Tab-separated table of C-alpha atoms in Angstrom:
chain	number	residue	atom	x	y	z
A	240	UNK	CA	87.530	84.172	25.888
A	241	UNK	CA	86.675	83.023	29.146
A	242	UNK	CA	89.835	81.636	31.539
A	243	UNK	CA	90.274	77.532	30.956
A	244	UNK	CA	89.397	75.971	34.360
A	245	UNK	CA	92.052	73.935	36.928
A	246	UNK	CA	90.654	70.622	35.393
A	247	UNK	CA	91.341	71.802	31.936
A	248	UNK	CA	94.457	73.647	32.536
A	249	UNK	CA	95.838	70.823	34.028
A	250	UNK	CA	94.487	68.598	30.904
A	251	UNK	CA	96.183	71.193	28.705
A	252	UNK	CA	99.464	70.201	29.934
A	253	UNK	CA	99.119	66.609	30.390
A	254	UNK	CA	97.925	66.678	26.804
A	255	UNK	CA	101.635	68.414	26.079
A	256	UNK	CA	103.174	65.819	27.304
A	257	UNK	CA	102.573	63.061	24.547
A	258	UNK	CA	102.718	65.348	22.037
A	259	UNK	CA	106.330	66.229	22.801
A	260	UNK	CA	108.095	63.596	24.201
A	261	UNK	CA	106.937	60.421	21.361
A	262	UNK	CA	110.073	62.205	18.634
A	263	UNK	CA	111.870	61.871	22.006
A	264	UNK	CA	111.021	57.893	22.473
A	265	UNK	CA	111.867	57.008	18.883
A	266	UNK	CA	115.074	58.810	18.709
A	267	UNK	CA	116.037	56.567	22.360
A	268	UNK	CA	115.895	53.513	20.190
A	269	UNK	CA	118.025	55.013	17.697
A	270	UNK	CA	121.778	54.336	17.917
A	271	UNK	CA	123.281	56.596	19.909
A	272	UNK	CA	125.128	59.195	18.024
A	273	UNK	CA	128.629	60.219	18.317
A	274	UNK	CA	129.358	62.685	21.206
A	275	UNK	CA	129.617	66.291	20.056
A	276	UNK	CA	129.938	69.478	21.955
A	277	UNK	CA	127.306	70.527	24.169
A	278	UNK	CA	125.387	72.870	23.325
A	279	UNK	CA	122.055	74.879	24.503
A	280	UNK	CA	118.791	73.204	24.042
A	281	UNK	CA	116.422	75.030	21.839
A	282	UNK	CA	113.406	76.187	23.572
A	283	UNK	CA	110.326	73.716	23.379
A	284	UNK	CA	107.429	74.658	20.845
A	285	UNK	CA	104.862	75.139	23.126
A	286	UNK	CA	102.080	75.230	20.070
A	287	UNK	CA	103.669	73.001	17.576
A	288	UNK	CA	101.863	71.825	14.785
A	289	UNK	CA	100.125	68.248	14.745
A	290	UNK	CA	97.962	67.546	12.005
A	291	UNK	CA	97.509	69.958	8.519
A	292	UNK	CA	94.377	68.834	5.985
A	293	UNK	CA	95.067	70.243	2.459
A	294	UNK	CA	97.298	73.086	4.359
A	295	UNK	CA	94.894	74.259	7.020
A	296	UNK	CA	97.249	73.843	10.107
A	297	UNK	CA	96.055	72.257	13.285
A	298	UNK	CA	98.318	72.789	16.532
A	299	UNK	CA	98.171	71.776	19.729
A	300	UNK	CA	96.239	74.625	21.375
A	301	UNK	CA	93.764	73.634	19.180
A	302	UNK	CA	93.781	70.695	20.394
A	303	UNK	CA	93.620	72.066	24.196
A	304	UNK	CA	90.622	74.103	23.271
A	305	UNK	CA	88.990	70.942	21.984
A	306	UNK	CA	89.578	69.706	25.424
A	307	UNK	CA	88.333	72.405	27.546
A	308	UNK	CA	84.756	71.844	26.042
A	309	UNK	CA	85.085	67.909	26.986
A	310	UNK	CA	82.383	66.737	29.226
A	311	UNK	CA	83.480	65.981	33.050
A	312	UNK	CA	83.298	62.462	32.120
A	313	UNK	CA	85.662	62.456	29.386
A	314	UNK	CA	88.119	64.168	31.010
A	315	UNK	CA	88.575	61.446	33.142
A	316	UNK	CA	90.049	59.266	30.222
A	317	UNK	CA	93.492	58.982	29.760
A	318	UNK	CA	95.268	61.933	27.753
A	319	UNK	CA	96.958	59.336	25.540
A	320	UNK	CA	93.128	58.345	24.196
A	321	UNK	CA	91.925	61.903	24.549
A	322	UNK	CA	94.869	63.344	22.100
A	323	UNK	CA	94.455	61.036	19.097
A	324	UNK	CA	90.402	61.396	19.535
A	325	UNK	CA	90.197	65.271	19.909
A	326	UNK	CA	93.083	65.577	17.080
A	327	UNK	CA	90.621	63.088	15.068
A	328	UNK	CA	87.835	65.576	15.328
A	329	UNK	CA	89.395	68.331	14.643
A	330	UNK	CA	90.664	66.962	11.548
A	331	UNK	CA	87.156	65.597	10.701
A	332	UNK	CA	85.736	68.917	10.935
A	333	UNK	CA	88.520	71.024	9.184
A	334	UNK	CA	87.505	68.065	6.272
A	335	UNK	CA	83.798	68.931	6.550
A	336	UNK	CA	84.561	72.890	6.551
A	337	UNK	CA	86.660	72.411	3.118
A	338	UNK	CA	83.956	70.268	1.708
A	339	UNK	CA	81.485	73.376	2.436
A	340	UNK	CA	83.796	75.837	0.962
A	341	UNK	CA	84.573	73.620	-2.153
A	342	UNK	CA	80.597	73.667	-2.548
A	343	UNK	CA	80.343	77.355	-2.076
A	344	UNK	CA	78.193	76.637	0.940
A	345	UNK	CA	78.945	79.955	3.188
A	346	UNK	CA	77.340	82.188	-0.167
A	347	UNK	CA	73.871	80.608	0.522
A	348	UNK	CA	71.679	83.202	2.125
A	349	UNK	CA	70.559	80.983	4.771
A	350	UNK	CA	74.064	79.491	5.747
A	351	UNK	CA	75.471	82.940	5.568
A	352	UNK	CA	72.934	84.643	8.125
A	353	UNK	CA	73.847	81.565	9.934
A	354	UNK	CA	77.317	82.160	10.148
A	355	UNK	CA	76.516	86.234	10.827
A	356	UNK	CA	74.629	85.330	13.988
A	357	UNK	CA	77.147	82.990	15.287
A	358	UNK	CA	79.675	85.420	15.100
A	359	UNK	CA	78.211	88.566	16.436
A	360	UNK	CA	77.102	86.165	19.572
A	361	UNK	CA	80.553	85.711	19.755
A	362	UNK	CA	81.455	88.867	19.694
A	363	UNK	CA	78.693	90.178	22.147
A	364	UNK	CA	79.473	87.470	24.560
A	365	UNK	CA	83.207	88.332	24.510
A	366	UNK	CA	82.817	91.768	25.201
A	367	UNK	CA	80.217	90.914	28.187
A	368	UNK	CA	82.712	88.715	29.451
A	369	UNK	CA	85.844	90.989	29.228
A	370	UNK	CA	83.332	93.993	30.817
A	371	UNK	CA	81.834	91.943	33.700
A	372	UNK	CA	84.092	89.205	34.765
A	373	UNK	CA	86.780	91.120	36.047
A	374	UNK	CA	84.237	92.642	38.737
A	375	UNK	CA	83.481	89.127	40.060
A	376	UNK	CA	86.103	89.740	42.776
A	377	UNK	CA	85.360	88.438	46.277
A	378	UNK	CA	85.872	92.191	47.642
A	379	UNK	CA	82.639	92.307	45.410
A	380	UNK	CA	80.642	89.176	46.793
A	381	UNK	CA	81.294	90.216	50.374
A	382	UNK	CA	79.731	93.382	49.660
A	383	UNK	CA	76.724	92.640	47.849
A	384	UNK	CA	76.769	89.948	51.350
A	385	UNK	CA	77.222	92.476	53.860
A	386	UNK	CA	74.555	94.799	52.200
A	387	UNK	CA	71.713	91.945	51.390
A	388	UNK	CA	72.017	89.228	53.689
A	389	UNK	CA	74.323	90.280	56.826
A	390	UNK	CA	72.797	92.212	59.519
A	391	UNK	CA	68.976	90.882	58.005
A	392	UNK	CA	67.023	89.771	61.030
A	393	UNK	CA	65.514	85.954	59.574
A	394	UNK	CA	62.124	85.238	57.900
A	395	UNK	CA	59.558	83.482	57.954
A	396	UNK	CA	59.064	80.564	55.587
A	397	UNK	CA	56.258	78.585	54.667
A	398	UNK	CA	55.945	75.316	52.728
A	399	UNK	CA	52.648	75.270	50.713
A	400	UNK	CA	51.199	73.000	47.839
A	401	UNK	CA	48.285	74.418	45.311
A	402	UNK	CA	45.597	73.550	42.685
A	403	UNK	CA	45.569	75.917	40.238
A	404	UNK	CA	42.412	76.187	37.921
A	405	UNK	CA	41.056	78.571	35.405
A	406	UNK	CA	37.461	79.062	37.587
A	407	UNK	CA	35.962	79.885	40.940
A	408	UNK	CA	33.819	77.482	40.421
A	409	UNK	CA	36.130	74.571	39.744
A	410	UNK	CA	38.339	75.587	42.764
A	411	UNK	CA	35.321	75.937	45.118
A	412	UNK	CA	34.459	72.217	43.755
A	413	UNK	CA	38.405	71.113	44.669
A	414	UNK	CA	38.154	72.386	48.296
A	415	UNK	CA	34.396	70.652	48.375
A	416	UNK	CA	36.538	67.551	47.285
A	417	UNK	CA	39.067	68.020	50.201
A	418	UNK	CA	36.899	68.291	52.661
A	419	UNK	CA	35.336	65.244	52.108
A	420	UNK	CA	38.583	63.704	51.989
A	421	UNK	CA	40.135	63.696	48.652
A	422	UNK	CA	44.082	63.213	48.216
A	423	UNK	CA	45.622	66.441	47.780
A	424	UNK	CA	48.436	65.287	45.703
A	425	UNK	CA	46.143	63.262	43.435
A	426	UNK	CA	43.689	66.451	42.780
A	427	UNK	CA	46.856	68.316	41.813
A	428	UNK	CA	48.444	65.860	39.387
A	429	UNK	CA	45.194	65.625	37.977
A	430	UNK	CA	43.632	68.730	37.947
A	431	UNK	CA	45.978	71.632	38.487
A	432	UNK	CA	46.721	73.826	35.497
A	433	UNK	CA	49.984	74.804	37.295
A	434	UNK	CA	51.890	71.699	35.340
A	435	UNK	CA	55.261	72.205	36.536
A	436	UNK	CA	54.129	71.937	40.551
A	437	UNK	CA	51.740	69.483	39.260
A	438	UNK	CA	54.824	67.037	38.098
A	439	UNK	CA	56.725	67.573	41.337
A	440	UNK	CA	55.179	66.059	44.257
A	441	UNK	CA	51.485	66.899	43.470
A	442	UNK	CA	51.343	70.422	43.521
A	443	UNK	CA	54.449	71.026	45.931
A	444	UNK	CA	56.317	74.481	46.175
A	445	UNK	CA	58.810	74.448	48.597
A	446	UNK	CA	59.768	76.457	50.987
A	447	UNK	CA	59.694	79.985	50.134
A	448	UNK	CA	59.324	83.574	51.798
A	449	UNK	CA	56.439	85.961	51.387
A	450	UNK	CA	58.392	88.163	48.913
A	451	UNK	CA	58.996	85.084	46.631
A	452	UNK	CA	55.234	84.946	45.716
A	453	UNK	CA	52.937	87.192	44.326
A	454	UNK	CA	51.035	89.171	46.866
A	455	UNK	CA	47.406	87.529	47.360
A	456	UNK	CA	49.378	84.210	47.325
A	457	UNK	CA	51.658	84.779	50.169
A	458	UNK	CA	48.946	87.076	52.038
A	459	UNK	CA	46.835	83.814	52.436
A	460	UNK	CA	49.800	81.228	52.687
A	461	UNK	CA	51.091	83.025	55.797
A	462	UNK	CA	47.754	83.390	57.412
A	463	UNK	CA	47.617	79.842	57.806
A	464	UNK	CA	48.628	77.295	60.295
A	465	UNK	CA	50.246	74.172	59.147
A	466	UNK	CA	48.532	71.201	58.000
A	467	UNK	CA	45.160	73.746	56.610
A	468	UNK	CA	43.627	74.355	53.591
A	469	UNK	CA	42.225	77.350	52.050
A	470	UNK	CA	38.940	77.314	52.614
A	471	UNK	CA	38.097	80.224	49.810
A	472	UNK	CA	39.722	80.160	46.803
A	473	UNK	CA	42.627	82.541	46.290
A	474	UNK	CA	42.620	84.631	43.152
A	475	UNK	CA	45.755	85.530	41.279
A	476	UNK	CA	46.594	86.792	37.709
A	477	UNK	CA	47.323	82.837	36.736
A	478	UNK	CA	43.706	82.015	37.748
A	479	UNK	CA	42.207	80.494	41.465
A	480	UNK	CA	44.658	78.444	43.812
A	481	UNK	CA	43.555	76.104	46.770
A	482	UNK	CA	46.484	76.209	49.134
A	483	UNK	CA	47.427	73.734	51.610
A	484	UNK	CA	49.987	74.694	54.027
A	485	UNK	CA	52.388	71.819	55.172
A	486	UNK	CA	54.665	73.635	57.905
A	487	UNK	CA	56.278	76.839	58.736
A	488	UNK	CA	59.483	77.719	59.762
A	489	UNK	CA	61.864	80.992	60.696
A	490	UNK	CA	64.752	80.618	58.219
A	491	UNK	CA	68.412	81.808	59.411
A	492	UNK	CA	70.572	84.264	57.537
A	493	UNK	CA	73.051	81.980	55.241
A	494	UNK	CA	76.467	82.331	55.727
A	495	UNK	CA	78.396	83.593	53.082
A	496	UNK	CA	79.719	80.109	51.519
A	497	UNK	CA	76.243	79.076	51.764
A	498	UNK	CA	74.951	81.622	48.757
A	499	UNK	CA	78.692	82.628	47.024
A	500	UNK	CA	77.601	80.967	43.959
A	501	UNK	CA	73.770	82.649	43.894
A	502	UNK	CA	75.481	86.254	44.562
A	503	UNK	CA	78.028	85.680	41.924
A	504	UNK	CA	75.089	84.753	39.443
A	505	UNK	CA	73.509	88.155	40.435
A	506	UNK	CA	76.325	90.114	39.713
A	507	UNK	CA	76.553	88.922	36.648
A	508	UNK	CA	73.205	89.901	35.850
A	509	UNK	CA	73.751	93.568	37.326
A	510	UNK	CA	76.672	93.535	35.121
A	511	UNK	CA	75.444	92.634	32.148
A	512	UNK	CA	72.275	94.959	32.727
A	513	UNK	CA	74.919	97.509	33.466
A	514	UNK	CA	77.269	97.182	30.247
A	515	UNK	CA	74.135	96.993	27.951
A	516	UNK	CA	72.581	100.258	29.374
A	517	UNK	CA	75.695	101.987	28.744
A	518	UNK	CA	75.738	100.285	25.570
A	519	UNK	CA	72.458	101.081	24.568
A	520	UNK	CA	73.434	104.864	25.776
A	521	UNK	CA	75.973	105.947	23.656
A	522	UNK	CA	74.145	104.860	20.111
A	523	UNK	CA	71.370	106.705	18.800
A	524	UNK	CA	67.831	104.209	18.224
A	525	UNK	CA	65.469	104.523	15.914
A	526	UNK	CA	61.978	102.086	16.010
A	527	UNK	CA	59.743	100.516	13.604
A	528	UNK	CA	56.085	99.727	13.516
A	529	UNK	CA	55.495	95.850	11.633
A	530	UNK	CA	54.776	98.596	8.763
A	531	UNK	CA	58.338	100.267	8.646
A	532	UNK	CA	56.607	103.045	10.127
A	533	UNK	CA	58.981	104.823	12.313
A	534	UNK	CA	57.466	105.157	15.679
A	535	UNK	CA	58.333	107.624	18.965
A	536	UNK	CA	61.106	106.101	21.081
A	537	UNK	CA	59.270	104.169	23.748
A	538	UNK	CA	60.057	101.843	27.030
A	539	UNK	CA	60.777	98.713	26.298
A	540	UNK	CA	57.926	95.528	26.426
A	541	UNK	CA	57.568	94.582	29.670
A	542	UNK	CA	59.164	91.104	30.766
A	543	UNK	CA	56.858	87.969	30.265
A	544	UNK	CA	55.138	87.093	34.007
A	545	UNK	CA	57.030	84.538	35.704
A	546	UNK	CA	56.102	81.207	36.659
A	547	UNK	CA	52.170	80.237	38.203
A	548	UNK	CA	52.490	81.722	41.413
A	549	UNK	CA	55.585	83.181	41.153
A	550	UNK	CA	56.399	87.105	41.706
């Protein structure tokens, strides 16, 4: 289980606070009761029950759980709206779940692969989680800084827009259209097979560095000068671009607050690559053909190819 955030820690207890101290209002407007000898105060539940339906207890961690899978904006409400509502739904559901049961709905096939999947994904992602999150450290971050980013000397950038089509032909016809003064950014809504550059800006890519691109792409991007276009078509495994170049720059190294978050995400990934290796490791594997023919162990498929463009 993955640690609550501050926000929903600090929901946790405000939700507490309702839930314990209403007994405390009604028995203030009580008459007060004759004094007896003091005496310790028993110890607060801190998980006392709220609701039961048929039996099936609900308590107030439940109810905290409910809340630390609220949207942002929901936490903002008040926690005496957010108790009753999550406590609502929680009751709702257990209602729903007993229904099911009642019906025998968890022995249909279907349901009951359904439920097997959910749960080993629970499992696996618990165990990822309890393997790799305790490496996240900063000690780590700085690290994987100091070893892929400090010390770099800075690169070159270039922001480029394409057309990508399936032809020669049809790309030798684009530039032919550029020249005599078509709009770029028209062509490539219009034309480019490349739909999700297409959408955004008319065939816009950003900035990026040479290594972000696949090699005949970036070869011709940074061999020209800003405000060009290719005047041959470039040829790539996603079919034949027409590049125009927009500017150039030399980006700086980014400080380490700058790219935390992106190093943290690729930790997680070596992580996870890691854990499942070792996984994969200690168990012995046996492979199919579609046939139920077993087949020699072999590599695994390669990984689909990324995005037009993209290395």
């Amino acid at each position: 289980m993955r640690p609550s955030s501050p926000a929903a820690s600090f929901l946790a207890a405000a939700l507490l606070v309702p839930a314990l101290s209403v007994p405390h209002a009604r028995a203030a407007a009580a008459p007060a009761p004759a004094a007896a000898p003091a005496q310790p105060a028993a110890p607060a539940n801190p998980n006392p029950l709220v609701a039961s339906v048929n039996g099936d207890e609900i308590h107030l961690d439940d109810v905290r759980q409910a809340a630390a899978g609220m949207p942002q904006q929901l936490r903002q409400l008040p926690p005496n709206m957010i108790f009753p509502m999550l406590l609502n739904q929680l009751i709702d559901q257990k209602a729903i779940q007993l229904a099911a049961h009642k019906e025998g709905l968890e022995n249909q096939p279907d349901i009951k692969r359904q439920m097997q999947t959910a749960a080993a994904n629970a499992l696996q992602n618990a165990y990822l989680s309890q393997k790799v999150t305790p490496t996240l450290t900063d000690a780590a971050i700085q690290a994987y800084y100091d070893q892929n980013y400090a010390g770099k000397k800075p690169e070159q950038e270039v922001h480029a827009r394409h057309i990508l089509v399936a032809t020669e032909a049809e790309a030798k016809d684009v530039i032919k259209q550029l020249k005599a003064g078509a709009d770029f950014s028209a062509l490539a809504t219009k034309l480019s097979t490349d739909k999700a550059s297409a959408k955004q800006n008319g065939g816009d890519l950003g900035w990026f560095k040479k290594g972000d691109m696949l090699p005949a792409f970036s070869d011709a991007a940074f061999a020209m000068k800003p405000h060009t276009i290719s005047q041959t078509p470039v040829h790539t495994q996603y079919g034949w671009h027409v590049i125009e170049v927009l500017d150039t720059r030399t980006a700086a190294v980014p400080k380490l607050d700058a790219v935390r978050d992106e190093i943290r995400q690729k930790l997680i990934q070596q992580g996870v690559r890691e854990v499942v290796e070792k996984a994969v490791s200690g168990v012995k594997v046996v492979r199919y053909d579609p046939t139920g023919k077993p087949i020699a162990d072999t590599p695994a498929p390669a990984a689909a190819p990324a995005a037009p463009a993209k290395k």
